mmCIF file of C-alpha atoms in Angstrom:
data_model
loop_
_atom_site.group_PDB
_atom_site.id
_atom_site.type_symbol
_atom_site.label_atom_id
_atom_site.label_comp_id
_atom_site.label_asym_id
_atom_site.label_seq_id
_atom_site.Cartn_x
_atom_site.Cartn_y
_atom_site.Cartn_z
ATOM 1 C CA HIS A 180 0.123 0.202 -0.751
ATOM 2 C CA LYS A 181 2.878 2.181 1.205
ATOM 3 C CA ASP A 182 4.401 1.356 -1.573
ATOM 4 C CA THR A 183 2.164 1.870 -4.553
ATOM 5 C CA ALA A 184 1.418 5.740 -3.134
ATOM 6 C CA MET A 185 5.625 6.091 -3.408
ATOM 7 C CA ALA A 186 5.334 4.592 -6.643
ATOM 8 C CA LEU A 187 2.462 7.484 -8.001
ATOM 9 C CA ALA A 188 3.858 9.927 -6.315
ATOM 10 C CA ALA A 189 6.850 8.926 -8.369
ATOM 11 C CA LEU A 190 5.284 8.569 -12.043
ATOM 12 C CA CYS A 191 2.264 11.120 -11.552
ATOM 13 C CA SER A 192 2.571 14.892 -11.534
ATOM 14 C CA HIS A 193 -0.098 16.468 -9.382
ATOM 15 C CA GLU A 194 -1.828 17.629 -11.637
ATOM 16 C CA GLN A 195 -2.200 14.138 -12.649
ATOM 17 C CA LEU A 196 -3.243 12.843 -9.211
ATOM 18 C CA ILE A 197 -5.926 15.473 -9.232
ATOM 19 C CA SER A 198 -7.552 14.038 -11.919
ATOM 20 C CA LEU A 199 -7.073 11.081 -10.915
ATOM 21 C CA LEU A 200 -8.444 11.664 -7.684
ATOM 22 C CA TYR A 201 -10.988 13.426 -9.473
ATOM 23 C CA GLY A 202 -11.384 10.057 -12.147
ATOM 24 C CA ALA A 203 -12.203 8.405 -9.154
ATOM 25 C CA LEU A 204 -15.061 9.832 -7.495
ATOM 26 C CA LEU A 205 -16.922 10.756 -10.944
ATOM 27 C CA ARG A 206 -17.551 6.581 -11.219
ATOM 28 C CA GLY A 207 -18.278 6.440 -7.249
ATOM 29 C CA ARG A 208 -14.489 4.587 -6.106
ATOM 30 C CA VAL A 209 -15.296 5.903 -2.935
ATOM 31 C CA ALA A 210 -11.460 3.708 -1.685
ATOM 32 C CA THR A 211 -9.705 4.510 -4.291
ATOM 33 C CA ALA A 212 -9.920 8.103 -3.859
ATOM 34 C CA LEU A 213 -9.138 8.236 -0.084
ATOM 35 C CA PHE A 214 -6.134 5.940 -1.410
ATOM 36 C CA LEU A 215 -5.677 9.453 -3.302
ATOM 37 C CA LEU A 216 -5.812 11.526 -1.085
ATOM 38 C CA GLU A 217 -3.445 9.643 1.317
ATOM 39 C CA LEU A 218 -0.657 11.108 -0.925
ATOM 40 C CA GLY A 219 -0.880 14.801 0.651
ATOM 41 C CA LEU A 220 -2.317 16.195 -2.575
ATOM 42 C CA ASP A 221 -2.763 19.981 -2.386
ATOM 43 C CA LEU A 222 -6.631 20.447 -3.710
ATOM 44 C CA SER A 223 -6.474 24.877 -3.490
ATOM 45 C CA SER A 224 -4.799 25.090 -6.884
ATOM 46 C CA SER A 225 -6.793 22.683 -8.451
ATOM 47 C CA ASN A 226 -9.504 23.734 -11.548
ATOM 48 C CA GLU A 227 -12.170 20.879 -10.280
ATOM 49 C CA GLN A 228 -12.015 22.468 -7.252
ATOM 50 C CA PRO A 229 -16.367 23.184 -7.656
ATOM 51 C CA SER A 230 -16.715 19.002 -9.451
ATOM 52 C CA LEU A 231 -14.801 17.707 -6.482
ATOM 53 C CA LEU A 232 -16.547 19.803 -3.817
ATOM 54 C CA GLN A 233 -20.304 18.525 -5.137
ATOM 55 C CA LEU A 234 -18.863 14.839 -6.023
ATOM 56 C CA SER A 235 -17.248 14.617 -2.501
ATOM 57 C CA VAL A 236 -20.690 15.871 -0.452
ATOM 58 C CA ARG A 237 -22.391 13.711 -2.721
ATOM 59 C CA LEU A 238 -20.622 10.484 -2.090
ATOM 60 C CA GLU A 239 -20.778 11.924 2.113
ATOM 61 C CA LEU A 240 -17.064 12.616 2.166
ATOM 62 C CA PRO A 241 -16.996 15.372 5.270
ATOM 63 C CA ALA A 242 -12.785 15.032 5.412
ATOM 64 C CA LEU A 243 -12.573 15.712 1.475
ATOM 65 C CA THR A 244 -15.232 18.431 1.741
ATOM 66 C CA LEU A 245 -13.986 20.289 4.918
ATOM 67 C CA GLN A 246 -10.505 20.335 2.616
ATOM 68 C CA LEU A 247 -11.915 21.386 -0.121
ATOM 69 C CA LEU A 248 -14.063 24.060 2.129
ATOM 70 C CA GLU A 249 -10.855 24.910 2.787
ATOM 71 C CA GLY A 250 -9.122 25.372 -0.474
ATOM 72 C CA GLY A 251 -11.902 28.242 -2.087
ATOM 73 C CA ALA A 252 -13.887 25.541 -3.531
ATOM 74 C CA VAL A 253 -16.724 27.318 -3.387
ATOM 75 C CA GLY A 254 -16.465 29.670 -6.183
ATOM 76 C CA PRO A 255 -17.794 32.956 -8.336
ATOM 77 C CA ASP A 256 -20.399 30.812 -9.894
ATOM 78 C CA VAL A 257 -21.577 28.480 -7.111
ATOM 79 C CA CYS A 258 -25.329 30.232 -5.882
ATOM 80 C CA SER A 259 -25.929 26.783 -3.275
ATOM 81 C CA LEU A 260 -24.048 24.288 -1.456
ATOM 82 C CA ASP A 261 -25.297 20.997 0.449
ATOM 83 C CA LEU A 262 -23.609 20.452 3.309
ATOM 84 C CA SER A 263 -26.175 18.899 4.437
ATOM 85 C CA GLY A 264 -26.618 14.946 6.796
ATOM 86 C CA LEU A 265 -22.591 14.514 6.852
ATOM 87 C CA ALA A 266 -22.375 14.775 10.494
ATOM 88 C CA LEU A 267 -19.892 17.982 10.332
ATOM 89 C CA ALA A 268 -19.542 18.877 14.035
ATOM 90 C CA ALA A 269 -18.409 22.171 12.792
ATOM 91 C CA LEU A 270 -17.503 24.254 9.732
ATOM 92 C CA PRO A 271 -14.053 24.611 8.926
ATOM 93 C CA PRO A 272 -12.371 28.029 10.179
ATOM 94 C CA LEU A 273 -13.377 30.092 6.936
ATOM 95 C CA THR A 274 -11.763 33.789 7.237
ATOM 96 C CA ARG A 275 -13.620 36.552 6.799
ATOM 97 C CA ARG A 276 -11.697 37.348 2.850
ATOM 98 C CA GLN A 277 -13.185 33.231 2.015
ATOM 99 C CA TRP A 278 -16.496 34.100 3.508
ATOM 100 C CA GLU A 279 -16.975 37.575 0.902
ATOM 101 C CA SER A 280 -15.193 35.443 -1.487
ATOM 102 C CA PHE A 281 -18.090 33.486 -2.250
ATOM 103 C CA SER A 282 -19.671 36.539 -4.331
ATOM 104 C CA ARG A 283 -23.269 34.312 -5.298
ATOM 105 C CA LEU A 284 -23.501 31.771 -2.418
ATOM 106 C CA SER A 285 -26.847 32.513 -1.471
ATOM 107 C CA VAL A 286 -28.161 28.986 -0.495
ATOM 108 C CA LEU A 287 -26.264 27.223 2.460
ATOM 109 C CA ASP A 288 -27.697 24.046 3.194
ATOM 110 C CA LEU A 289 -26.338 22.356 6.820
ATOM 111 C CA ARG A 290 -29.134 20.709 8.242
ATOM 112 C CA HIS A 291 -28.717 17.456 9.936
ATOM 113 C CA ASN A 292 -25.448 17.779 11.417
ATOM 114 C CA ARG A 293 -24.069 18.114 14.670
ATOM 115 C CA LEU A 294 -22.806 21.479 14.855
ATOM 116 C CA GLU A 295 -23.264 23.416 17.696
ATOM 117 C CA CYS A 296 -22.901 26.734 16.575
ATOM 118 C CA VAL A 297 -22.327 29.152 12.840
ATOM 119 C CA PRO A 298 -19.361 30.703 12.414
ATOM 120 C CA SER A 299 -19.852 34.015 13.131
ATOM 121 C CA GLU A 300 -17.355 35.324 9.927
ATOM 122 C CA ALA A 301 -20.656 33.878 7.838
ATOM 123 C CA ILE A 302 -21.956 36.796 7.757
ATOM 124 C CA PHE A 303 -19.805 38.238 5.397
ATOM 125 C CA CYS A 304 -21.137 36.643 2.528
ATOM 126 C CA HIS A 305 -23.491 38.890 1.561
ATOM 127 C CA ALA A 306 -24.873 37.182 -0.756
ATOM 128 C CA LEU A 307 -26.396 34.113 1.471
ATOM 129 C CA THR A 308 -29.779 34.796 2.141
ATOM 130 C CA ARG A 309 -30.383 31.454 3.615
ATOM 131 C CA VAL A 310 -29.287 29.155 5.829
ATOM 132 C CA LEU A 311 -30.908 25.828 7.172
ATOM 133 C CA LEU A 312 -29.603 24.506 10.739
ATOM 134 C CA GLU A 313 -32.084 22.186 11.488
ATOM 135 C CA GLY A 314 -31.848 18.952 12.583
ATOM 136 C CA ASN A 315 -28.483 20.464 14.672
ATOM 137 C CA PRO A 316 -28.196 21.017 18.778
ATOM 138 C CA LEU A 317 -26.314 24.811 17.742
ATOM 139 C CA SER A 318 -26.119 24.794 21.803
ATOM 140 C CA LEU A 319 -23.569 27.726 21.643
ATOM 141 C CA LEU A 320 -26.628 29.690 19.965
ATOM 142 C CA PRO A 321 -29.306 31.587 22.373
ATOM 143 C CA PRO A 322 -32.484 28.971 22.939
ATOM 144 C CA PRO A 323 -34.823 31.555 20.570
ATOM 145 C CA LEU A 324 -32.475 31.354 17.660
ATOM 146 C CA ARG A 325 -32.384 27.691 17.362
ATOM 147 C CA ALA A 326 -35.893 26.947 16.111
ATOM 148 C CA PRO A 327 -35.795 25.894 12.029
ATOM 149 C CA SER A 328 -37.865 28.862 11.642
ATOM 150 C CA VAL A 329 -35.736 31.106 12.397
ATOM 151 C CA PRO A 330 -34.496 33.408 9.124
ATOM 152 C CA TRP A 331 -30.193 33.957 8.937
ATOM 153 C CA SER A 332 -31.395 37.356 8.581
ATOM 154 C CA THR A 333 -31.886 37.259 12.566
ATOM 155 C CA VAL A 334 -29.196 35.137 13.254
ATOM 156 C CA LYS A 335 -26.997 37.527 11.452
ATOM 157 C CA ARG A 336 -28.302 40.638 12.890
ATOM 158 C CA PHE A 337 -27.248 38.600 16.520
ATOM 159 C CA TYR A 338 -23.668 38.324 14.769
ATOM 160 C CA ALA A 339 -23.496 42.244 13.621
ATOM 161 C CA GLU A 340 -24.479 43.566 17.030
ATOM 162 C CA LEU A 341 -22.208 41.415 19.523
ATOM 163 C CA SER A 342 -19.633 42.006 16.919
ATOM 164 C CA ALA A 343 -20.450 45.993 17.835
ATOM 165 C CA PRO A 344 -16.863 48.508 18.158
ATOM 166 C CA THR A 345 -19.291 50.574 21.230
ATOM 167 C CA ARG A 346 -19.364 47.119 22.795
ATOM 168 C CA TYR A 347 -17.055 45.663 25.577
ATOM 169 C CA LYS A 348 -17.537 42.320 24.942
ATOM 170 C CA VAL A 349 -16.584 40.185 27.860
ATOM 171 C CA ALA A 350 -15.956 36.238 28.099
ATOM 172 C CA VAL A 351 -16.285 34.498 30.527
ATOM 173 C CA VAL A 352 -14.607 31.320 31.634
ATOM 174 C CA GLY A 353 -14.446 28.162 33.933
ATOM 175 C CA ASP A 354 -14.608 25.252 35.346
ATOM 176 C CA ALA A 355 -17.883 24.031 35.487
ATOM 177 C CA ALA A 356 -19.631 25.023 39.551
ATOM 178 C CA ALA A 357 -16.845 27.286 39.254
ATOM 179 C CA GLY A 358 -19.098 30.710 40.177
ATOM 180 C CA LYS A 359 -18.926 31.874 36.695
ATOM 181 C CA THR A 360 -23.328 32.465 35.921
ATOM 182 C CA THR A 361 -23.473 33.661 39.734
ATOM 183 C CA LEU A 362 -20.346 36.188 39.347
ATOM 184 C CA VAL A 363 -22.272 37.081 35.906
ATOM 185 C CA ARG A 364 -25.496 37.848 37.752
ATOM 186 C CA SER A 365 -24.171 40.131 40.635
ATOM 187 C CA LEU A 366 -22.598 42.066 38.181
ATOM 188 C CA LYS A 367 -25.531 42.920 36.213
ATOM 189 C CA SER A 368 -28.120 43.221 39.829
ATOM 190 C CA LYS A 369 -24.700 45.245 41.253
ATOM 191 C CA ARG A 370 -25.726 43.806 44.060
ATOM 192 C CA ARG A 371 -22.632 42.444 45.838
ATOM 193 C CA ALA A 372 -24.113 39.408 47.662
ATOM 194 C CA ALA A 373 -25.508 37.039 45.371
ATOM 195 C CA ASP A 374 -27.809 34.022 45.292
ATOM 196 C CA CYS A 375 -26.411 30.564 46.030
ATOM 197 C CA SER A 376 -28.768 28.548 46.305
ATOM 198 C CA GLN A 377 -29.788 28.012 43.140
ATOM 199 C CA ASP A 378 -27.787 25.419 40.558
ATOM 200 C CA LEU A 379 -27.293 27.835 38.079
ATOM 201 C CA ALA A 380 -25.781 25.366 35.173
ATOM 202 C CA THR A 381 -24.926 26.517 31.601
ATOM 203 C CA ASP A 382 -25.716 24.817 28.103
ATOM 204 C CA GLY A 383 -22.967 26.167 25.943
ATOM 205 C CA VAL A 384 -22.747 29.749 26.466
ATOM 206 C CA MET A 385 -24.976 32.804 27.824
ATOM 207 C CA ILE A 386 -25.513 35.966 26.639
ATOM 208 C CA SER A 387 -26.299 39.002 28.209
ATOM 209 C CA ASN A 388 -26.185 42.297 26.011
ATOM 210 C CA ASN A 389 -26.259 45.578 26.921
ATOM 211 C CA VAL A 390 -25.266 45.575 30.379
ATOM 212 C CA GLN A 391 -24.207 49.119 32.034
ATOM 213 C CA LEU A 392 -21.388 49.160 34.050
ATOM 214 C CA SER A 393 -19.089 52.331 35.073
ATOM 215 C CA ALA A 394 -15.904 52.730 37.117
ATOM 216 C CA GLN A 395 -16.116 54.826 40.534
ATOM 217 C CA ASP A 396 -14.263 57.389 38.999
ATOM 218 C CA ARG A 397 -16.519 57.232 35.448
ATOM 219 C CA SER A 398 -19.597 59.372 34.926
ATOM 220 C CA GLU A 399 -20.769 57.365 31.488
ATOM 221 C CA PRO A 400 -20.826 54.336 31.895
ATOM 222 C CA CYS A 401 -19.605 51.609 29.503
ATOM 223 C CA ASP A 402 -21.768 48.861 27.538
ATOM 224 C CA PHE A 403 -21.264 45.543 28.208
ATOM 225 C CA SER A 404 -21.510 42.240 26.181
ATOM 226 C CA PHE A 405 -20.796 39.383 29.145
ATOM 227 C CA TRP A 406 -20.600 35.355 27.269
ATOM 228 C CA ASP A 407 -20.369 32.559 30.163
ATOM 229 C CA PHE A 408 -19.272 30.052 28.938
ATOM 230 C CA ALA A 409 -20.311 26.794 29.931
ATOM 231 C CA GLY A 410 -17.345 24.725 32.286
ATOM 232 C CA GLN A 411 -18.388 20.863 31.336
ATOM 233 C CA SER A 412 -15.584 19.690 29.169
ATOM 234 C CA VAL A 413 -17.417 18.606 25.832
ATOM 235 C CA PHE A 414 -18.433 21.967 25.108
ATOM 236 C CA TYR A 415 -14.788 23.103 24.992
ATOM 237 C CA PRO A 416 -14.536 22.653 21.091
ATOM 238 C CA THR A 417 -17.119 24.749 20.665
ATOM 239 C CA HIS A 418 -15.583 28.047 22.625
ATOM 240 C CA GLN A 419 -13.292 28.686 19.772
ATOM 241 C CA PHE A 420 -15.847 29.881 17.817
ATOM 242 C CA PHE A 421 -17.651 32.357 19.973
ATOM 243 C CA LEU A 422 -14.321 33.645 21.566
ATOM 244 C CA SER A 423 -13.026 36.413 18.521
ATOM 245 C CA ASN A 424 -13.382 40.087 19.389
ATOM 246 C CA THR A 425 -13.001 39.170 23.611
ATOM 247 C CA ARG A 426 -11.563 42.745 24.702
ATOM 248 C CA ILE A 427 -11.748 40.773 28.428
ATOM 249 C CA CYS A 428 -11.257 37.229 29.802
ATOM 250 C CA VAL A 429 -12.872 36.565 33.362
ATOM 251 C CA ILE A 430 -11.079 32.698 34.405
ATOM 252 C CA VAL A 431 -13.426 31.829 37.578
ATOM 253 C CA PHE A 432 -12.086 29.044 40.056
ATOM 254 C CA ASP A 433 -12.811 27.779 43.037
ATOM 255 C CA ALA A 434 -10.567 29.300 45.987
ATOM 256 C CA SER A 435 -12.222 27.024 48.901
ATOM 257 C CA ASN A 436 -10.338 24.302 46.290
ATOM 258 C CA ALA A 437 -6.610 25.263 45.946
ATOM 259 C CA ALA A 438 -6.750 22.019 43.425
ATOM 260 C CA THR A 439 -8.791 24.543 40.908
ATOM 261 C CA LEU A 440 -6.047 27.200 41.160
ATOM 262 C CA GLY A 441 -3.610 25.269 38.217
ATOM 263 C CA ARG A 442 -6.790 25.041 36.650
ATOM 264 C CA VAL A 443 -6.416 29.163 35.866
ATOM 265 C CA THR A 444 -2.844 27.641 33.402
ATOM 266 C CA TYR A 445 -5.051 25.823 31.605
ATOM 267 C CA TRP A 446 -7.887 28.662 30.784
ATOM 268 C CA LEU A 447 -5.161 31.064 30.366
ATOM 269 C CA GLN A 448 -3.309 28.702 27.208
ATOM 270 C CA TYR A 449 -6.369 28.046 25.971
ATOM 271 C CA PHE A 450 -7.334 31.288 25.425
ATOM 272 C CA ARG A 451 -4.319 32.846 24.165
ATOM 273 C CA SER A 452 -4.276 29.686 21.848
ATOM 274 C CA VAL A 453 -7.842 30.764 19.821
ATOM 275 C CA ASP A 454 -6.837 34.170 17.950
ATOM 276 C CA SER A 455 -2.667 36.034 18.158
ATOM 277 C CA ALA A 456 -5.079 38.775 18.429
ATOM 278 C CA HIS A 457 -5.945 38.100 22.308
ATOM 279 C CA ARG A 458 -3.116 39.074 23.438
ATOM 280 C CA HIS A 459 -3.570 42.974 23.756
ATOM 281 C CA SER A 460 -6.585 41.543 25.317
ATOM 282 C CA HIS A 461 -7.278 41.991 29.379
ATOM 283 C CA VAL A 462 -6.982 38.935 31.244
ATOM 284 C CA LEU A 463 -8.974 38.916 35.019
ATOM 285 C CA VAL A 464 -8.816 35.978 37.366
ATOM 286 C CA VAL A 465 -11.296 35.835 39.834
ATOM 287 C CA GLY A 466 -11.266 33.460 43.095
ATOM 288 C CA SER A 467 -14.638 32.156 44.304
ATOM 289 C CA HIS A 468 -16.973 30.371 46.644
ATOM 290 C CA ARG A 469 -15.436 32.994 49.506
ATOM 291 C CA ASP A 470 -17.937 33.951 51.101
#
């Protein structure tokens, strides 16, 4: 198997290997196509990208589909894209410029996957008018936006408001039961004492917009948007999609348990690794459970 791959790589040009891949997909020879993909082909320069994309979706090859999307397979002539039923847990991390390049893409079908959210950068696909999301968990979207009947324009407006430059976005992260939600509620109600009698476990992310807070030496309040991220580990992989444009990161740990202090380092490294732009964000560490 390995010797055959090396022989093909030595005898065929890159363009010939791409043609072989296209022919294998066209004839439904999935095993052959997967074998060719193991050669590490660079699909970003292929002239056959739109056709390869259509075939990979039809044959339900999500790995190839995502690779083609990242390589810019949605060309200027593609008006609709069907990615339904592929068990996708996330879309590729496309940049704003890549979404803007999809100049005629008006319909994106993402139904019946495992998506927890839609990347906020998708709002920059200006031709996009319909995004079908039925059959996805969407736990990182507010509950009112998870219904299949909610139009894309509403979701798009929600993302646009969150990225408004006049609002300070605050990401509140930490382990489960660290006290994140109680802290946010206390800040919103402007009370020192917090009601800790309820179990306030967060499902995905809880967003509180238009929270007006002012410092003691300022008369004009600032507008904050608090993003309270779930502490359960199952949600960790999807947090990265909603940490963009964060101005302040609040890391909460249980100060009554010395063992949890080590988790502060984990969350700090996680936050810094998501986007290099966060190196200029403010980070606050808050210890809870001391009252």
